[in-house]
Structure formats: C-alpha cells, structure tokens
Amino acid sequence: MTPSRSIKKGSNLTVEPIRKIKDIKAIGRLLKSKPRDYLLWITGINNGLRAKDLVRIKYSQVEGAKPGTVINIVETKTGKDNVLVINKAVHRALQAYLTVIEPAPDDFLFKSRKGNHHISSQSVGRLVRSWTSAINLKGRYGTHSLRKSWGYLQRTQHGAGFEILCKRYQHSSPAITMRYLGIENREVCELLMNEIG
C-alpha cells in the first residue's frame, strides 16, 4: 500500500479546481450536517477568496448581513483591499450556522475547536482533501481548490471572461489567471473543433 502524500507548507504542488457541478453538489450534501464546514465550503466556492482571508472573518463583519451585502476585507498576502459578497447561497448557509452557534461579535466565524482562534488555512486544505476523497474525486485538491473552483465555474458555467476573473483574483494579467485555473490543452482542442464559416 502506497503511503498518502502530505502536502508540505509552502510547497509548489499545484491543486486543481473542482470542475463539475455534480461534484460541488455532492460535497454540499456531504457537509449539510456540519454547519461550520458547510458555510466554509459555500463561502469559499462562491467568493474566490484565499482561505487565509476567509478564516479571518469575524462574526461582527457578517452580523445582520442580507443577500447582496458587500463586506470589505484586506488580503493578508497582498495587503490589498478586497470584498466578500453575501449571495443567497452564502446567506442560507450563514443562517443555518447561526441556528447552532451563538457567536460573540469578536468571534471568528470559522472558529477552531482549540481556543478562541480561527481554523488554519492548512486545516482548510485537509478538509478539502477529505471532502474530495469522501466523494471519490480523483486528482490533487487542497486549500486553493475552493478559490480555483469559483473561477473555473464562473468561466465555464456563467461565461465570465479572463479579464474580470483576473480583476477578482487581483492577478497582474489574464495570462496568470489562465495558468492559475489550469486551462488544459484538451479545452483548447475542443475550442478548435468549433466550425466557423
């Protein structure tokens, strides 16, 4: 039996987006009985933020939020301003979570079970790997899979262009966004099969 590979902190191992809606829904069903993890999952795949920024959100930032609420954050990696948007899916997950916990305003939304800290981004990576493994999804998944899944599905399901995804990710060029989302040669070949004229 081959030992499982652990991903070292700071390693350059590329993780994949979750490409199929059916897999997104399967993980959602898997997490319905775990409100904190379900909220993390739904917020991550609906916002495209880094896990380090997601886990630092405090209850005071989302208290009273309604669908359409825009929450200003500062990215930990870049120091740039960014936003988290509460869409309808995030709002439903947040309300479900708040029926089982009563956070203080200064509590982290994604609280660690060890003291008054937030869960680590490494923990998010472990969670994502356990969720993808639980639905028998083959490939490399981790912390950035939430962020990449958002961009991949915005592009393939909703027709978002690389320029707008680049702006959301705060990449310096659309070419970086294309590499980040792992555009595969197969996709280029499929595109070339479209007949023109």
Short mmCIF file of C-alpha atoms in Angstrom, two decimals:
data_model
loop_
_atom_site.label_atom_id
_atom_site.label_comp_id
_atom_site.label_asym_id
_atom_site.label_seq_id
_atom_site.Cartn_x
_atom_site.Cartn_y
_atom_site.Cartn_z
CA MET A 1 0.00 0.00 0.00
CA THR A 2 1.35 3.40 -1.00
CA PRO A 3 1.62 5.93 1.84
CA SER A 4 -0.52 9.02 1.33
CA ARG A 5 1.37 12.12 0.29
CA SER A 6 1.13 15.02 2.63
CA ILE A 7 1.46 18.49 1.18
CA LYS A 8 4.19 20.47 2.89
CA LYS A 9 3.59 24.08 3.85
CA GLY A 10 4.93 26.38 1.16
CA SER A 11 5.23 23.57 -1.40
CA ASN A 12 4.66 24.36 -5.05
CA LEU A 13 2.28 21.46 -5.65
CA THR A 14 -0.49 22.65 -7.94
CA VAL A 15 -4.02 21.82 -6.87
CA GLU A 16 -7.00 21.60 -9.19
CA PRO A 17 -10.39 23.25 -9.28
CA ILE A 18 -13.42 21.07 -8.78
CA ARG A 19 -14.75 21.19 -12.32
CA LYS A 20 -18.17 19.55 -12.20
CA ILE A 21 -21.33 20.96 -10.64
CA LYS A 22 -22.39 17.43 -9.64
CA ASP A 23 -19.22 17.15 -7.50
CA ILE A 24 -19.83 20.58 -5.96
CA LYS A 25 -23.37 19.46 -5.04
CA ALA A 26 -22.15 16.10 -3.72
CA ILE A 27 -19.75 17.83 -1.32
CA GLY A 28 -22.52 20.23 -0.30
CA ARG A 29 -24.78 17.27 0.57
CA LEU A 30 -21.92 15.64 2.48
CA LEU A 31 -21.49 18.77 4.63
CA LYS A 32 -25.14 19.63 5.34
CA SER A 33 -24.89 18.08 8.82
CA LYS A 34 -21.72 20.12 9.63
CA PRO A 35 -22.86 23.77 9.54
CA ARG A 36 -19.41 25.35 10.06
CA ASP A 37 -17.78 23.27 7.33
CA TYR A 38 -20.78 23.76 5.03
CA LEU A 39 -20.55 27.55 5.48
CA LEU A 40 -16.81 27.44 4.78
CA TRP A 41 -17.42 25.39 1.63
CA ILE A 42 -20.26 27.58 0.33
CA THR A 43 -18.48 30.85 1.15
CA GLY A 44 -15.26 29.62 -0.47
CA ILE A 45 -16.77 28.41 -3.74
CA ASN A 46 -18.97 31.49 -4.03
CA ASN A 47 -16.31 34.15 -3.42
CA GLY A 48 -12.96 33.03 -4.80
CA LEU A 49 -11.01 34.43 -1.84
CA ARG A 50 -7.88 32.87 -0.38
CA ALA A 51 -8.51 30.55 2.57
CA LYS A 52 -6.23 32.75 4.73
CA ASP A 53 -8.68 35.61 4.19
CA LEU A 54 -11.82 33.51 4.64
CA VAL A 55 -10.78 32.07 8.00
CA ARG A 56 -10.08 35.54 9.44
CA ILE A 57 -13.66 36.75 9.00
CA LYS A 58 -15.27 37.68 12.30
CA TYR A 59 -18.92 37.40 13.19
CA SER A 60 -19.13 41.20 13.62
CA GLN A 61 -18.37 41.53 9.88
CA VAL A 62 -21.34 39.41 8.80
CA GLU A 63 -23.79 40.14 11.61
CA GLY A 64 -27.13 41.20 10.11
CA ALA A 65 -25.88 40.57 6.55
CA LYS A 66 -28.51 40.05 3.87
CA PRO A 67 -28.15 38.74 0.30
CA GLY A 68 -26.24 41.41 -1.61
CA THR A 69 -24.24 42.63 1.41
CA VAL A 70 -20.66 43.53 0.47
CA ILE A 71 -18.03 43.16 3.21
CA ASN A 72 -14.70 44.92 2.83
CA ILE A 73 -11.60 42.92 3.74
CA VAL A 74 -7.85 43.40 3.40
CA GLU A 75 -5.99 40.48 1.83
CA THR A 76 -3.35 39.05 4.16
CA LYS A 77 -0.99 38.07 1.31
CA THR A 78 -1.08 41.31 -0.67
CA GLY A 79 -2.39 43.95 1.76
CA LYS A 80 -4.85 44.98 -0.99
CA ASP A 81 -8.49 45.80 -0.38
CA ASN A 82 -10.97 43.17 -1.50
CA VAL A 83 -14.58 42.19 -0.85
CA LEU A 84 -16.61 39.24 0.32
CA VAL A 85 -20.16 39.18 -1.05
CA ILE A 86 -23.04 37.50 0.73
CA ASN A 87 -25.07 35.96 -2.10
CA LYS A 88 -28.21 33.91 -1.48
CA ALA A 89 -26.33 30.60 -1.09
CA VAL A 90 -23.89 32.10 1.43
CA HIS A 91 -26.75 33.78 3.30
CA ARG A 92 -28.66 30.47 3.62
CA ALA A 93 -25.53 28.67 4.87
CA LEU A 94 -24.80 31.50 7.32
CA GLN A 95 -28.34 31.41 8.72
CA ALA A 96 -28.15 27.61 9.15
CA TYR A 97 -24.84 28.01 11.00
CA LEU A 98 -26.27 30.70 13.30
CA THR A 99 -29.07 28.37 14.38
CA VAL A 100 -26.48 26.09 16.04
CA ILE A 101 -23.99 28.63 17.44
CA GLU A 102 -24.29 31.92 19.29
CA PRO A 103 -21.09 33.77 18.47
CA ALA A 104 -19.86 36.87 20.22
CA PRO A 105 -19.18 39.80 17.83
CA ASP A 106 -15.42 39.30 18.16
CA ASP A 107 -15.55 35.53 17.48
CA PHE A 108 -14.09 34.18 14.29
CA LEU A 109 -16.77 32.79 12.01
CA PHE A 110 -14.67 29.69 11.32
CA LYS A 111 -13.57 29.11 14.87
CA SER A 112 -11.02 26.48 15.77
CA ARG A 113 -12.08 23.86 18.25
CA LYS A 114 -8.92 24.78 20.19
CA GLY A 115 -9.40 28.10 21.96
CA ASN A 116 -10.56 31.41 20.54
CA HIS A 117 -8.68 31.16 17.24
CA HIS A 118 -9.75 30.66 13.64
CA ILE A 119 -9.01 27.42 11.86
CA SER A 120 -5.75 27.49 9.90
CA SER A 121 -5.52 27.54 6.12
CA GLN A 122 -3.66 24.21 6.42
CA SER A 123 -6.75 22.82 8.16
CA VAL A 124 -8.86 24.08 5.25
CA GLY A 125 -6.59 22.14 2.89
CA ARG A 126 -7.01 18.97 4.94
CA LEU A 127 -10.77 19.45 4.99
CA VAL A 128 -10.95 19.94 1.21
CA ARG A 129 -8.86 16.78 0.65
CA SER A 130 -11.12 14.80 2.99
CA TRP A 131 -14.27 16.07 1.23
CA THR A 132 -12.99 15.27 -2.26
CA SER A 133 -11.79 11.88 -1.06
CA ALA A 134 -15.19 11.15 0.52
CA ILE A 135 -16.90 11.55 -2.88
CA ASN A 136 -14.10 9.59 -4.64
CA LEU A 137 -12.93 12.58 -6.67
CA LYS A 138 -9.57 11.81 -8.27
CA GLY A 139 -6.91 14.50 -8.54
CA ARG A 140 -4.95 16.94 -6.38
CA TYR A 141 -7.10 19.13 -4.17
CA GLY A 142 -6.31 21.50 -1.34
CA THR A 143 -6.74 24.99 0.03
CA HIS A 144 -6.70 26.75 -3.34
CA SER A 145 -9.26 24.36 -4.83
CA LEU A 146 -12.09 26.49 -3.38
CA ARG A 147 -10.70 29.65 -4.99
CA LYS A 148 -9.95 27.91 -8.28
CA SER A 149 -13.34 26.19 -8.41
CA TRP A 150 -15.05 29.57 -8.17
CA GLY A 151 -13.11 30.94 -11.14
CA TYR A 152 -13.36 27.78 -13.22
CA LEU A 153 -17.14 27.55 -12.78
CA GLN A 154 -17.68 31.28 -13.31
CA ARG A 155 -15.88 30.85 -16.64
CA THR A 156 -17.45 27.59 -17.81
CA GLN A 157 -20.98 27.92 -16.36
CA HIS A 158 -21.55 31.67 -16.43
CA GLY A 159 -19.30 32.82 -19.29
CA ALA A 160 -17.06 35.12 -17.23
CA GLY A 161 -14.05 36.34 -19.20
CA PHE A 162 -10.47 36.06 -18.03
CA GLU A 163 -10.21 39.84 -17.66
CA ILE A 164 -12.91 40.00 -14.99
CA LEU A 165 -11.60 36.87 -13.24
CA CYS A 166 -8.13 38.45 -13.28
CA LYS A 167 -9.55 41.55 -11.58
CA ARG A 168 -11.28 39.45 -8.92
CA TYR A 169 -8.15 37.42 -8.21
CA GLN A 170 -6.05 40.62 -8.33
CA HIS A 171 -3.64 38.97 -10.76
CA SER A 172 -1.41 41.23 -12.83
CA SER A 173 -2.59 39.76 -16.16
CA PRO A 174 -5.26 37.42 -17.62
CA ALA A 175 -2.44 35.05 -18.68
CA ILE A 176 -1.63 34.45 -15.00
CA THR A 177 -5.32 33.74 -14.34
CA MET A 178 -5.38 31.23 -17.21
CA ARG A 179 -2.38 29.39 -15.74
CA TYR A 180 -3.86 29.59 -12.24
CA LEU A 181 -7.10 27.98 -13.39
CA GLY A 182 -5.18 25.20 -15.16
CA ILE A 183 -6.51 25.68 -18.68
CA GLU A 184 -5.86 22.31 -20.27
CA ASN A 185 -4.76 21.55 -23.83
CA ARG A 186 -7.90 19.43 -24.19
CA GLU A 187 -10.02 22.56 -23.74
CA VAL A 188 -8.08 24.38 -26.44
CA CYS A 189 -8.54 21.40 -28.82
CA GLU A 190 -12.28 21.31 -28.08
CA LEU A 191 -12.46 25.02 -28.91
CA LEU A 192 -10.67 24.40 -32.22
CA MET A 193 -13.34 21.85 -33.16
CA ASN A 194 -15.93 24.66 -33.34
CA GLU A 195 -16.58 25.37 -37.02
CA ILE A 196 -16.55 28.92 -38.28
CA GLY A 197 -17.86 29.75 -41.78
#
